[in-house]
Structures are given as structure tokens and as C-alpha cells.
Short mmCIF file of C-alpha atoms in Angstrom, two decimals:
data_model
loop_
_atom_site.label_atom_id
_atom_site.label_comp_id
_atom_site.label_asym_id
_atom_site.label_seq_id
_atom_site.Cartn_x
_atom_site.Cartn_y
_atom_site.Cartn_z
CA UNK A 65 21.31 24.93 19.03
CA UNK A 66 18.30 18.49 22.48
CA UNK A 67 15.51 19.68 24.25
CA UNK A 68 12.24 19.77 25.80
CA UNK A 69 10.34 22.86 25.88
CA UNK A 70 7.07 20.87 26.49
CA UNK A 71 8.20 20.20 30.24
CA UNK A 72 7.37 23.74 31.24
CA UNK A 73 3.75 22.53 31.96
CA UNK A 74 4.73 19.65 33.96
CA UNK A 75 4.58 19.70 37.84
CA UNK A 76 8.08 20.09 39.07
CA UNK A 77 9.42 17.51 41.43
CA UNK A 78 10.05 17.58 44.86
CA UNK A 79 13.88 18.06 43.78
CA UNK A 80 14.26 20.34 40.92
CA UNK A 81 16.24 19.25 38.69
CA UNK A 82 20.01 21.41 38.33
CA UNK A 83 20.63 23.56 35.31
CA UNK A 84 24.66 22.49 34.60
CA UNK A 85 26.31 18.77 35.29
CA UNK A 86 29.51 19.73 37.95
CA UNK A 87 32.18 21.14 36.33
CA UNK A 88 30.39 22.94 33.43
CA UNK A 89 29.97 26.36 34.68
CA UNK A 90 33.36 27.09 32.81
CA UNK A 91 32.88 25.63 29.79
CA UNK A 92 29.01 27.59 29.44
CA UNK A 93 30.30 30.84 29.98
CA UNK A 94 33.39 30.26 27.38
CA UNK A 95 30.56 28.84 25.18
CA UNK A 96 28.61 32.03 25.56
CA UNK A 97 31.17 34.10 24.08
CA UNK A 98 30.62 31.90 21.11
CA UNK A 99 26.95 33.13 20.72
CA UNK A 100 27.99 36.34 21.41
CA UNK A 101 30.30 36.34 19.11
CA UNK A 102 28.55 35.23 16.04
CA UNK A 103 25.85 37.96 17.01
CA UNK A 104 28.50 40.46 16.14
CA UNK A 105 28.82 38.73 12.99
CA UNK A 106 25.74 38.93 12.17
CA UNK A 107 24.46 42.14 12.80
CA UNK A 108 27.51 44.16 11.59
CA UNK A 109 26.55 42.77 9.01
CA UNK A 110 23.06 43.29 8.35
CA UNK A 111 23.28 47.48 8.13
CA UNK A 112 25.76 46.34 5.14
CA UNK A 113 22.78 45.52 2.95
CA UNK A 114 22.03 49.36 3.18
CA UNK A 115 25.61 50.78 3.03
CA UNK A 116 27.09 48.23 -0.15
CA UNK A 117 23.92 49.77 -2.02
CA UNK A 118 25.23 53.15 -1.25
CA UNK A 119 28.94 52.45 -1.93
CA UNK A 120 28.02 50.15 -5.08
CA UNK A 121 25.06 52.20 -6.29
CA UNK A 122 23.00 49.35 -6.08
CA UNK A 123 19.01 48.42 -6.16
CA UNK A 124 17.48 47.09 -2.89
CA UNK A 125 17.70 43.44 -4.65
CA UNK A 126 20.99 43.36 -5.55
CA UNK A 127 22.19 44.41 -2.24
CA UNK A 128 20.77 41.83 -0.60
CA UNK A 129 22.61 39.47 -2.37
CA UNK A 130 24.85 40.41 1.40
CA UNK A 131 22.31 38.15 3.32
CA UNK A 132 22.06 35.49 0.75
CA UNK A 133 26.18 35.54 1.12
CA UNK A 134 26.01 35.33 4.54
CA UNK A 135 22.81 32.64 5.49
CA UNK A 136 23.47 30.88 2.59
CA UNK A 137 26.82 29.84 3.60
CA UNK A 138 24.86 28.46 6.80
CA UNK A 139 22.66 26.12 4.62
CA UNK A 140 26.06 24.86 2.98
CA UNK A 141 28.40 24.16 6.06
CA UNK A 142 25.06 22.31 8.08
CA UNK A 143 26.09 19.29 6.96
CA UNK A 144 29.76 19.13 6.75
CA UNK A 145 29.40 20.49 10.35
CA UNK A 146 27.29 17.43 11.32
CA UNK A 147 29.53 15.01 9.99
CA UNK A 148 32.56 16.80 12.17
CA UNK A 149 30.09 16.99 15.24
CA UNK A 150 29.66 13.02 14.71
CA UNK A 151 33.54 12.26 14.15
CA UNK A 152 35.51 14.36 16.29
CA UNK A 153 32.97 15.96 18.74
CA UNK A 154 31.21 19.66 19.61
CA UNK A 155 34.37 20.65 20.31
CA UNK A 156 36.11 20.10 17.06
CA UNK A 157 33.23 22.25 15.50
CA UNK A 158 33.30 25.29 17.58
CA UNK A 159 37.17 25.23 16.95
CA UNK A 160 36.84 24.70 13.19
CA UNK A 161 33.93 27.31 12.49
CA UNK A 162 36.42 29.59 15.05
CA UNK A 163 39.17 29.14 12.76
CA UNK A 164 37.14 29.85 9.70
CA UNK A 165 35.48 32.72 10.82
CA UNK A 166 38.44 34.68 11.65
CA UNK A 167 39.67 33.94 8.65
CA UNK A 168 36.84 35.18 6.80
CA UNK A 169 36.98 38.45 8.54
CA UNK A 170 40.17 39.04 7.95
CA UNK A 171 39.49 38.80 4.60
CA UNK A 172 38.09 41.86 4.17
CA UNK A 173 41.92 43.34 4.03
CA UNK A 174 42.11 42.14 1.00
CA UNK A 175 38.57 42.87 -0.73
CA UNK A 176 38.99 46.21 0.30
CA UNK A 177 42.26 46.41 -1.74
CA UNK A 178 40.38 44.71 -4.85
CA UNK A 179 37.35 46.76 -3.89
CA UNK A 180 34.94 44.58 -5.79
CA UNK A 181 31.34 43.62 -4.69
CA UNK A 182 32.46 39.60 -5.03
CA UNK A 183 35.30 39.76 -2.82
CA UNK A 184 33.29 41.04 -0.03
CA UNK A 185 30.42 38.89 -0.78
CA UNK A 186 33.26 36.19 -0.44
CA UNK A 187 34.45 37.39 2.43
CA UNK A 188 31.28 37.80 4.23
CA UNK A 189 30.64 34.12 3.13
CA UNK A 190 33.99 33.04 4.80
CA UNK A 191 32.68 34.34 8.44
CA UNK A 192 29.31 32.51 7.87
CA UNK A 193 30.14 29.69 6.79
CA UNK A 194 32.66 29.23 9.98
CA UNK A 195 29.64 30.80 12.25
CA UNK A 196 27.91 27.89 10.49
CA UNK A 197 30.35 25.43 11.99
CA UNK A 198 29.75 26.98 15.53
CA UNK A 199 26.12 27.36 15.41
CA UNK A 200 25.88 23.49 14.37
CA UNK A 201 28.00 23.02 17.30
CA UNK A 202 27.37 25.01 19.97
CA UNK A 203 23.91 24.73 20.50
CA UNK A 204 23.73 20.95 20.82
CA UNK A 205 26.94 21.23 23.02
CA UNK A 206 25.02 23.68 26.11
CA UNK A 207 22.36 21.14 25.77
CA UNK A 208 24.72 18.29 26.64
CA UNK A 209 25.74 20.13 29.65
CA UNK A 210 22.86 19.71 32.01
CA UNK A 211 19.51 17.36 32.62
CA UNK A 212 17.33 17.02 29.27
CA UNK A 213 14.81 18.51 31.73
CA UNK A 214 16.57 21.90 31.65
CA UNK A 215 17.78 22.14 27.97
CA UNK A 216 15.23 24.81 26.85
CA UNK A 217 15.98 27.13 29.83
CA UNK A 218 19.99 26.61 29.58
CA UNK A 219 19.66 27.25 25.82
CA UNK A 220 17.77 30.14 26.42
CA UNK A 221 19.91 31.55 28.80
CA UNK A 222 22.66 31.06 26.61
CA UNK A 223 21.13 32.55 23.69
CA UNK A 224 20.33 35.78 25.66
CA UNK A 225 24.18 36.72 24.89
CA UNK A 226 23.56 36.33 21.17
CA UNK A 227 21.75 39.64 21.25
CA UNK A 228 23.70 41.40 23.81
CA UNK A 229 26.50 40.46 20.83
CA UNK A 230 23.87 41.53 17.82
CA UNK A 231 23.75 45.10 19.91
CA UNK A 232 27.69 45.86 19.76
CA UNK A 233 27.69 44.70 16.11
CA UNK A 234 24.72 46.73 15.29
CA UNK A 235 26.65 49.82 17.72
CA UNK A 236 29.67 49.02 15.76
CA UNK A 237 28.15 49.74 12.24
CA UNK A 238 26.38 52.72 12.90
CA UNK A 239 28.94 54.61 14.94
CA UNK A 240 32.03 53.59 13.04
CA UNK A 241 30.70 52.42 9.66
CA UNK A 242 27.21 53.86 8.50
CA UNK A 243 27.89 58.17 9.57
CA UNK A 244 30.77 57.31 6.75
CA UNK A 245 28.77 56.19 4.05
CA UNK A 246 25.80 58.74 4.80
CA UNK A 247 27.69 62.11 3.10
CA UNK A 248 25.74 62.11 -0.39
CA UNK A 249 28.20 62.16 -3.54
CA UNK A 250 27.55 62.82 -7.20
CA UNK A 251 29.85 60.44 -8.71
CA UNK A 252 28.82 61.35 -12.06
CA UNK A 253 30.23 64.56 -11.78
CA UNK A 254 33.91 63.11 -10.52
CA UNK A 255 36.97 61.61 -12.74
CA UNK A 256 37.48 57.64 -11.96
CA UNK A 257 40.24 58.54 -10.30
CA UNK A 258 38.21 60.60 -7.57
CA UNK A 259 35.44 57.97 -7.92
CA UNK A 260 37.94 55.30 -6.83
CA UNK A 261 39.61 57.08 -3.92
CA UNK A 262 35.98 57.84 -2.88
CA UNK A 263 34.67 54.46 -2.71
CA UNK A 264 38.45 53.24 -1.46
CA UNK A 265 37.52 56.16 1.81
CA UNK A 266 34.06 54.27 2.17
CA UNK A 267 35.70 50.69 1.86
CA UNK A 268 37.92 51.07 4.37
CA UNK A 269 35.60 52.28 7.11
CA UNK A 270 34.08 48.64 6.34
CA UNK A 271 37.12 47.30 6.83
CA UNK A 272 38.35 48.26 10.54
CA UNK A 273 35.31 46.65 12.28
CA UNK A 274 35.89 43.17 11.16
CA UNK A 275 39.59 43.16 11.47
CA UNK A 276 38.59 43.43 14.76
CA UNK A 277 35.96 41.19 14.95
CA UNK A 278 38.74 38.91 13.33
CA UNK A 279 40.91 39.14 16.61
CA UNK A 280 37.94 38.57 18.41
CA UNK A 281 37.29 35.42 17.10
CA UNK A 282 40.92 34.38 17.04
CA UNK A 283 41.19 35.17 21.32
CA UNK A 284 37.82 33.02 21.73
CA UNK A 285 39.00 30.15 19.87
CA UNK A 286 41.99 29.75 21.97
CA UNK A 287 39.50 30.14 24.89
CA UNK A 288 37.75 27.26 23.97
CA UNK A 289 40.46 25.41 22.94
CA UNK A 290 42.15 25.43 25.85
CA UNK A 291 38.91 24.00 28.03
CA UNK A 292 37.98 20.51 29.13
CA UNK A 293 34.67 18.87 29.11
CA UNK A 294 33.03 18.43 32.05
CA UNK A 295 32.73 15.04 34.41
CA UNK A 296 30.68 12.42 32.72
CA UNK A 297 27.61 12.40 35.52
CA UNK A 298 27.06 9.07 37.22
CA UNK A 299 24.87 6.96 35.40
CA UNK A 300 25.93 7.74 31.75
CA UNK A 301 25.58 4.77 29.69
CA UNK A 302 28.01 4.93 26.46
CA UNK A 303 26.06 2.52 24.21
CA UNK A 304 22.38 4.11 24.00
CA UNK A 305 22.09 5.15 20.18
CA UNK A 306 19.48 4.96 17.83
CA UNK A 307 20.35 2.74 14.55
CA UNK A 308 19.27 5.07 12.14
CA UNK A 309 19.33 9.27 12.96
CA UNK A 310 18.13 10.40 9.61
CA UNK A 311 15.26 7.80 10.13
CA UNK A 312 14.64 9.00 13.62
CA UNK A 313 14.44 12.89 12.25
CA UNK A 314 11.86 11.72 9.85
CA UNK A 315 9.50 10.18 11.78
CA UNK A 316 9.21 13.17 13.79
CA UNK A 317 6.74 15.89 12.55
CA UNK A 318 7.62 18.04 15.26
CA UNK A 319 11.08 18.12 13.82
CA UNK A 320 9.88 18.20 10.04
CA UNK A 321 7.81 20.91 10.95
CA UNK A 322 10.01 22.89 13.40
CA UNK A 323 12.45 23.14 10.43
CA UNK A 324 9.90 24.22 8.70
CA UNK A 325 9.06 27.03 11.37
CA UNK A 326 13.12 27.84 11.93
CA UNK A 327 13.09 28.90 7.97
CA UNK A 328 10.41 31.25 8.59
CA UNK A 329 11.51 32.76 11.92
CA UNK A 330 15.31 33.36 10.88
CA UNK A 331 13.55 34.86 7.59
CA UNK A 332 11.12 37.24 9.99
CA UNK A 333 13.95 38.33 11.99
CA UNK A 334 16.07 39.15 8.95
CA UNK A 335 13.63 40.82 7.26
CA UNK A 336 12.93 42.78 10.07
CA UNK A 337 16.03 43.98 11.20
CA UNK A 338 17.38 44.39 7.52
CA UNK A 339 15.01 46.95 6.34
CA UNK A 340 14.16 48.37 9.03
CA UNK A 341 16.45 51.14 8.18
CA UNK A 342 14.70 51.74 5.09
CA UNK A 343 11.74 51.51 6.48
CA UNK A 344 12.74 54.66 8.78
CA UNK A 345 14.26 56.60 5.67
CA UNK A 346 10.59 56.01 4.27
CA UNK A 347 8.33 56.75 7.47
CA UNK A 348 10.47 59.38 8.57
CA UNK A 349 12.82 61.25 6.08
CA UNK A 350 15.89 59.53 8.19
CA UNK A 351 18.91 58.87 7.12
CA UNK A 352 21.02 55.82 6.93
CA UNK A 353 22.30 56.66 10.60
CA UNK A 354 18.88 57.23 12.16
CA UNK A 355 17.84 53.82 10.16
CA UNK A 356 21.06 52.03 12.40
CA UNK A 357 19.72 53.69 15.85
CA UNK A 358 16.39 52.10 15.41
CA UNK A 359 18.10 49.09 14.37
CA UNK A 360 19.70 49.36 17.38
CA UNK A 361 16.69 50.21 19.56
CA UNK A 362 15.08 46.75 18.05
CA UNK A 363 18.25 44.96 19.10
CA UNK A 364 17.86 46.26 22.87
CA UNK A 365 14.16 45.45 22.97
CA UNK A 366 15.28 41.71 21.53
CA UNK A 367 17.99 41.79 24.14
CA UNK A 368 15.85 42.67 27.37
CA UNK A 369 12.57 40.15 25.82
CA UNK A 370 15.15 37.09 25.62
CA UNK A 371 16.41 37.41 29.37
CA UNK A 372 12.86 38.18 30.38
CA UNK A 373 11.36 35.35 28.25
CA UNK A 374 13.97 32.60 30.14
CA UNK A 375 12.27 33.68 33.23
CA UNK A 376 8.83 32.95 31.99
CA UNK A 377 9.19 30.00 30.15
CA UNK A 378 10.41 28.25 33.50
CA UNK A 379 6.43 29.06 34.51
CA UNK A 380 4.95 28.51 31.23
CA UNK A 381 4.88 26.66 28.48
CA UNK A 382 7.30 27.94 26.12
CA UNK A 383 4.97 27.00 23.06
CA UNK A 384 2.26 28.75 24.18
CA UNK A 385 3.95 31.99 24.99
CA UNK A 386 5.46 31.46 21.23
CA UNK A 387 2.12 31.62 19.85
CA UNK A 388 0.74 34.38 21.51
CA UNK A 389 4.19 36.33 20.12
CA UNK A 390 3.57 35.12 16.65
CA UNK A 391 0.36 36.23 16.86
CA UNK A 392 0.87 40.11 17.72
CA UNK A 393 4.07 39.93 15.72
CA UNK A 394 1.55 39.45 12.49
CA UNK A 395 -0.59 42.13 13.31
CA UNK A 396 2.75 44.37 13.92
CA UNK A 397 4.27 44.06 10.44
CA UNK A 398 0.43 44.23 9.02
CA UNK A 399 0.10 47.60 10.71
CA UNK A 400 3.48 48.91 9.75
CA UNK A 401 2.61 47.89 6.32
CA UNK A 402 -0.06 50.32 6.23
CA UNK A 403 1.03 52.86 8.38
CA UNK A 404 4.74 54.15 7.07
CA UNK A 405 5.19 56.74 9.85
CA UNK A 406 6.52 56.84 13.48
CA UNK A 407 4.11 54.38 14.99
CA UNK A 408 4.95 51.85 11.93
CA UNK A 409 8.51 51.76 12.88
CA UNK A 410 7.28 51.31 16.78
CA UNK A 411 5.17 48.56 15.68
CA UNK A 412 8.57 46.95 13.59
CA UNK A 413 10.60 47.62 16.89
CA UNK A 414 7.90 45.91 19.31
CA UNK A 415 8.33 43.04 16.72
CA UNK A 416 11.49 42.35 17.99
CA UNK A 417 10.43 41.39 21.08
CA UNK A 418 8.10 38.98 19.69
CA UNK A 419 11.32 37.48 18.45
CA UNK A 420 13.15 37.31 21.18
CA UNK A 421 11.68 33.68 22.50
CA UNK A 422 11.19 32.26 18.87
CA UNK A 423 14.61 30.42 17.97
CA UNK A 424 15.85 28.66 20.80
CA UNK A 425 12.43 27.39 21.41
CA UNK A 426 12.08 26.30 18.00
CA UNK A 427 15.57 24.54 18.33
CA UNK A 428 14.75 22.75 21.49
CA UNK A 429 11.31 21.71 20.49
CA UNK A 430 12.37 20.10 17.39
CA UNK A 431 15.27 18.38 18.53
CA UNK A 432 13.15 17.13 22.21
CA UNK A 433 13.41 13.23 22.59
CA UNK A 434 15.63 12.35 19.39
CA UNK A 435 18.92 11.39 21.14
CA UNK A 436 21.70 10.91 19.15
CA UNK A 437 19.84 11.72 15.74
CA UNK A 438 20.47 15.45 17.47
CA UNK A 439 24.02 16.06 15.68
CA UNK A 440 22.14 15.63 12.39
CA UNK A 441 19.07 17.10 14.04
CA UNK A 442 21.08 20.32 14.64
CA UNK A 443 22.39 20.39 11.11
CA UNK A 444 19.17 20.56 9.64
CA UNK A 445 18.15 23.30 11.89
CA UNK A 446 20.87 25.37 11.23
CA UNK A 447 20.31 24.41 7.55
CA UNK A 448 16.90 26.28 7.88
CA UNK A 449 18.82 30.11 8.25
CA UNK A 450 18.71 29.59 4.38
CA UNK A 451 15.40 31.77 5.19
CA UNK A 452 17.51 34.67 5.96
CA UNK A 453 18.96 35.08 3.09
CA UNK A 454 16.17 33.71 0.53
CA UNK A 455 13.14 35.95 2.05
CA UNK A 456 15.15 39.25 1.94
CA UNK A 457 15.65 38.76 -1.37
CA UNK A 458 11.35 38.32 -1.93
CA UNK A 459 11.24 41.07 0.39
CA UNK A 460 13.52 43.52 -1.59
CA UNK A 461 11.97 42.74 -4.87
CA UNK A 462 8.47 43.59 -3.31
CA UNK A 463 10.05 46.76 -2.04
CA UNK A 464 11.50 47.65 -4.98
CA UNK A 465 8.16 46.83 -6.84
CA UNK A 466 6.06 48.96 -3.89
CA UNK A 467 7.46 50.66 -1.34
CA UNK A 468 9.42 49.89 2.09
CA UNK A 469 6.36 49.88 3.79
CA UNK A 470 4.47 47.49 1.78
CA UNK A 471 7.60 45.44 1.90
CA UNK A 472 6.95 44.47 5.21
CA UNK A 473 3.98 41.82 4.39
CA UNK A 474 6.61 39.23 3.71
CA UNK A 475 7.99 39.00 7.26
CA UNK A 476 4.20 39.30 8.19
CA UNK A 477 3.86 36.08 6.57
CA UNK A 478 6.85 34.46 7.89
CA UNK A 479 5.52 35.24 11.66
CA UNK A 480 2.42 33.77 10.74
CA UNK A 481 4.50 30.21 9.68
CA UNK A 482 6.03 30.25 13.09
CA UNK A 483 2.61 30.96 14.89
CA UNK A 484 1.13 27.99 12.97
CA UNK A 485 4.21 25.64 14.38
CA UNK A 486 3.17 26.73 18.38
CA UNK A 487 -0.06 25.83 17.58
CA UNK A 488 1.03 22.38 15.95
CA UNK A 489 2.92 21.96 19.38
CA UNK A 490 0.44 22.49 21.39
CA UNK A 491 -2.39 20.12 19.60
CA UNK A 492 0.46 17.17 19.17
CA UNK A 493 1.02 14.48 21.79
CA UNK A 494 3.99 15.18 24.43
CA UNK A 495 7.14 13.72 22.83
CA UNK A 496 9.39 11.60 24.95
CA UNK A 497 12.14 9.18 24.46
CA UNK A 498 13.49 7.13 27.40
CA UNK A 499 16.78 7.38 25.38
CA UNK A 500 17.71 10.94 25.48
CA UNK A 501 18.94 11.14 29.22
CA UNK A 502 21.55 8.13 28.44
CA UNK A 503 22.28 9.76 25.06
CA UNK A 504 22.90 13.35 26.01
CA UNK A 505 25.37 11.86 29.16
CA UNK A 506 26.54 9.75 26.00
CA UNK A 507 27.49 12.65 23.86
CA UNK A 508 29.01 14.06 27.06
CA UNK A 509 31.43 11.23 27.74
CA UNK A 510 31.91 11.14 23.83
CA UNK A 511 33.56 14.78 23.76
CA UNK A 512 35.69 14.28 26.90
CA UNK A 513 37.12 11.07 25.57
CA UNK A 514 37.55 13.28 22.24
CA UNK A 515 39.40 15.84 24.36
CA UNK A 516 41.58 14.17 26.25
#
């Protein structure tokens, strides 16, 4: 998840300059899977806020704890992920986080034979942290692969598979795992015994999907294991680095700040997409499965507005388009607020295209001109998903206070934090540093040697 969105608005030279250094091609499609891989993750998981409160008999609040599992364990691993990205290389991460993720889903074997709320919690905090690992990782890594001139596109393009992934988790849960959970049942009118075998019915239909995500993970780690970096282009000079990266990270506001703005995206996107589905239950009578297929509808829209959104920012500046997004998306959740019926849960699908351009151009706007400072750059970034699991939690407390609808303030607030940020990025000076172009060729010869 270095870059420099702010070169959209610059005159293109006679020579454009290529997307990939030769021999990378491979290595950014196996890197793809990654993304798409950890958007499985994550959105099978998200329509689990909605079905552990119906297996657990849970409030809204306590449910949510799932996302503060789950993005938590991002904010954690940041920094250990860093300090592997530093020693051993991209590589090294995206194998470890691999490895850990797997692991993590295969965990959920065993929670669902101790069928306690913890174990899946721990579980579910297993997968993110290693998703952690890879997100630190990856990001920076299809940066490294190309021109600094061309990071924000490439990243983009990259990123477009994350939601392709977020759509078959999403698919997953609500054909396999949510029509399951949906049947009402009056435990209180059933011995333990039945109220065990019940929830032990419910538990394993939770299971399945990420034993197979588990496999998943496993086949793509091999996959990347198995590649080599690319050539080192000509020109790459091993000995550009900055003395000091966390001194270079803070004497950049547009980093400071675009930390700042990642917090509040992740946290919009979250909140959106997590209670959505109780929005729907609200606005429309649905049930938990109709709740899913809207999910799912927002996941397409995001899906369609990221590929789209790569082919505009090559015309426009990618900060400006961001703040025309933030923009609607606030008036979107504001309407939805105060209109709980079919066009509210339009208006909290349209959102989602809003969305679509926010992250990676936060990520590569943020991390433009800092060089090597980027590894820790990244960490800090990633760090920020803490908003995913801290604002569901204010957002499920005001829901359980008010109502779904009213609940959806909260990510109206959070666009409004990432509209601010464009605007910052639009006012401040153009950021350059005659470094980077040495530094990302650096980080490129780093992680062959590291391979070899």
C-alpha cells in the first residue's frame, strides 16, 4: 500500500513513462491474488458482525467486538511488519502474513468445537493480523515495480482486485453462511442440550467458508514463494537512503495528515458495509439475507467505481476527484440518516462508489516523495485500519442508543475527515524528492538480492 498521485495534473512527456520495470508482469499478477485474497478475508467477515449477534444473542455493540478483532490486529502487526519489510524484504512479509493467515483460518476448526465467542474472536484475529503482514507488504512492493511516476495508477489497478475479492467473500457469506443463521429460534423454550446442537448447526456453517479460504491462502503463498523479483532497471543506485525515516515521516504533513484521513476512510467503509444489513432490516422489513444482497450490490458498485476510477485518475487529478467523492458521500449517509426506506439504502449503496478511489489514493499520496522512510511509511498507514474496528464500535452504540438509521451519521462524519484531507492536498505545495526514483530501484535491487 510510494507514490505520487499529484502527477496526474502534470503535462505528460513526449515518452510516457511505462507502468511495470521488465520482468514484473509476473510477479503483479501473483501479487494481485494477494489483494484479492485479503478482500475475501475481509468481507466474509464483515456479515459476521450480524450473524455472531444472532448465534450469540448479542447487542449490536458487543458484536462488533468482530471488527475490533479483526482491524485491530492490523494496528498491532504494522509495526512488526515494518521491521520484517526493512530486514528481510516485501517478500518475507507477504510470505509471513501468508503463513499466518492460513493459519488463522484454519482456526476456526477448532473454535467451532469450543464454540465460544473468544475463540472465534481469536481466530478472526489470527487471519488479520497475517493480512496485516501482507497489506504492510504488498502495497509498497507494486509500487517498487514500476516508475514513481506511475505508482498511483499501478496501485490502483492493483487494488481493483481487492473488491472483485470483497464480492466472493461477501457471495460466500450470504449464500453459504447467512440463509443458515436467518431461521428464527426460541432458545428459551429448548433444553441446553438442543440449545447446544443448535448453535453447534449454526457454527459450523461458519466454519466451511474459511477452511477454504485457509487453502486459499496456503496455494497463494506457495505462488509467491516460488517467484523472483524482477531485473534491477539500469540506473538503480543502491546507496540513496535517508538517515532518519521516522524523521522524514514527520516532517511531512501530507503524511501526518493522510494517516489521519486513512483512519477515517477505512472507518467510513466499515461502517458502511457493516450495517448496512441492518440498515435494510430497518428501512425495509429484510432479513439478514436481503441485508447480505445489498451488501453485495455495494460491493459490485465499489468493484466497477475502482476500475473506472484508474481510468480517470490517469486524466485527473486523483485528489480532486477524491474530494468531489467525499463530498456527495457526506450528503449520502446524511440523507440515509433521515430517510430509513428504499432510497436510504440506495443512497448507502451509491456511497460505495464514493469509496472506491479513497484508499489507494490516500496510500500513495501520503507516502509520495519519502523514499526509503516508505517501509515505515506503510506501517503507519496500515496502522490507521484501527478506524475499522474503533468507529463501528461508536457506530453500534449510537445505533443501539437510536436507531440503524440514525447510526449512519458516524460514517457521515468519517467521509467528511477524508474530504477535508483532498482539500489539504490540493491547497499544499507539490511534494517531490529527487531521492525516490534511486530509492524505489533501491528497494528493488534490495528484495532480489534478498531472494536470491
Amino acid at each position: 500500500m510510494t507514490a505520487l498521485a499529484e502527477t496526474n495534473n502534470q503535462p505528460e512527456s513526449p515518452t510516457s513513462p511505462r507502468i511495470l520495470y521488465p520482468g514484473a508482469a509476473m510477479l503483479l499478477v501473483a501479487v494481485i491474488g494477494c489483494f484479492t485474497a485479503w478482500g475475501i478475508a475481509a468481507d466474509l467477515t464483515t456479515p459476521m458482525v450480524s450473524g455472531f449477534k444472532r448465534i450469540f444473542d448479542m447487542s449490536s455493540f458487543q458484536a462488533s467486538l468482530v471488527q475490533m478483532a479483526y482491524y485491530g490486529a492490523y494496528f498491532l502487526l504494522a509495526i512488526p511488519a515494518a521491521l520484517i519489510n526493512s530486514r528481510w524484504g516485501y517478500k518475507a512479509g507477504m510470505v509471513s502474513g501468508l503463513a499466518l493467515a492460513s493459519l488463522g483460518a484454519f482456526g476456526f476448526w477448532p473454535a467451532s468445537q469450543v464454540m465460544t465467542y473468544g475463540a472465534f474472536l481469536a481466530a478472526l484475529f489470527a487471519i488479520a493480523a497475517g493480512c496485516s503482514l501482507l497489506e504492510t507488504s504488498a502495497s509498497p512492493y507494486v509500487i517498487s515495480l514500476g516508475p514513481e511516476e506511475t505508482s498511483t495508477r499501478r496501485l490502483n489497478l492493483a487494488q481493483a482486485f481487492n473488491p472483485l475479492g470483497t464480492n466472493i467473500g461477501v457471495l460466500i457469506a450470504s449464500t453459504l453462511i447467512l440463509p443458515k443463521l436467518d431461521t428464527p429460534v426460541n432458545l428459551a423454550d429448548v433444553s441446553p442440550e438442543t440449545e447446544r446442537a443448535i448453535r453447534a448447526e449454526q457454527l459450523r456453517a461458519v466454519t466451511g467458508p474459511y477452511i477454504g479460504l485457509g487453502i486459499l491462502l496456503a496455494i497463494i503463498l506457495v505462488i509467491i514463494f516460488v517467484q523472483k523479483a524482477p531485473p534491477t532497471p539500469p540506473g538503480a543506485d543502491d546507496d540513496a537512503r535517508p538517515a532518519s525515516p521516522l524523521a522524514t515521516l514527520w516532517r511531512s504533513k501530507r503524511y501526518r495528515y493522510g494517516v489521519i484521513a486513512q483512519f477515517f476512510d477505512v472507518a467510513a467503509q466499515v461502517c458502511c458495509w457493516t450495517y448496512i444489513i441492518q440498515y435494510t432490516q430497518q428501512a425495509l422489513n429484510g432479513s439478514l439475507q436481503l441485508g447480505s444482497q445489498m451488501l453485495q450490490i455495494s460491493l459490485i458498485v465499489f468493484l466497477i467505481a475502482r476500475f473506472l476510477m484508474t481510468a480517470v485518475i490517469a486524466r485527473i487529478r486523483a485528489t480532486k476527484v477524491m474530494a468531489v467523492l467525499g463530498a456527495v458521500a457526506v450528503g449520502l449517509c446524511v440523507y440515509a440518516s433521515l430517510r430509513p426506506d428504499i432510497t436510504g439504502v440506495i443512497a448507502i449503496i451509491s456511497a460505495s462508489f464514493c469509496l472506491s478511489l479513497m484508499f489507494p489514493t490516500i496510500y500513495g499520496v501520503a507516502l509520495s516523495g519519502l523514499g526509503d522512510a516508505t517501509k515505515f511509511g506503510a506501517a503507519g498507514l496500515v496502522m490507521a485500519i484501527v478506524g475499522g474496528a474503533i468507529m463501528p464500535m461508536v457506530q453500534g452504540r449510537v445505533m443501539d442508543a437510536t436507531s440503524a438509521a440514525t447510526s449512519f451519521i458516524v460514517p457521515a462524519v468519517c467521509f467528511a475527515m477524508v474530504t477535508a484531507y483532498a482539500i489539504y492536498d490540493l491547497r499544499a505545495p507539490i511534494q517531490r524528492s529527487s531521492a525516490v526514483p534511486s530509492t524505489t530501484t533501491a528497494d528493488t535491487t534490495s528484495e532480489r538480492k534478498a531472494q536470491s
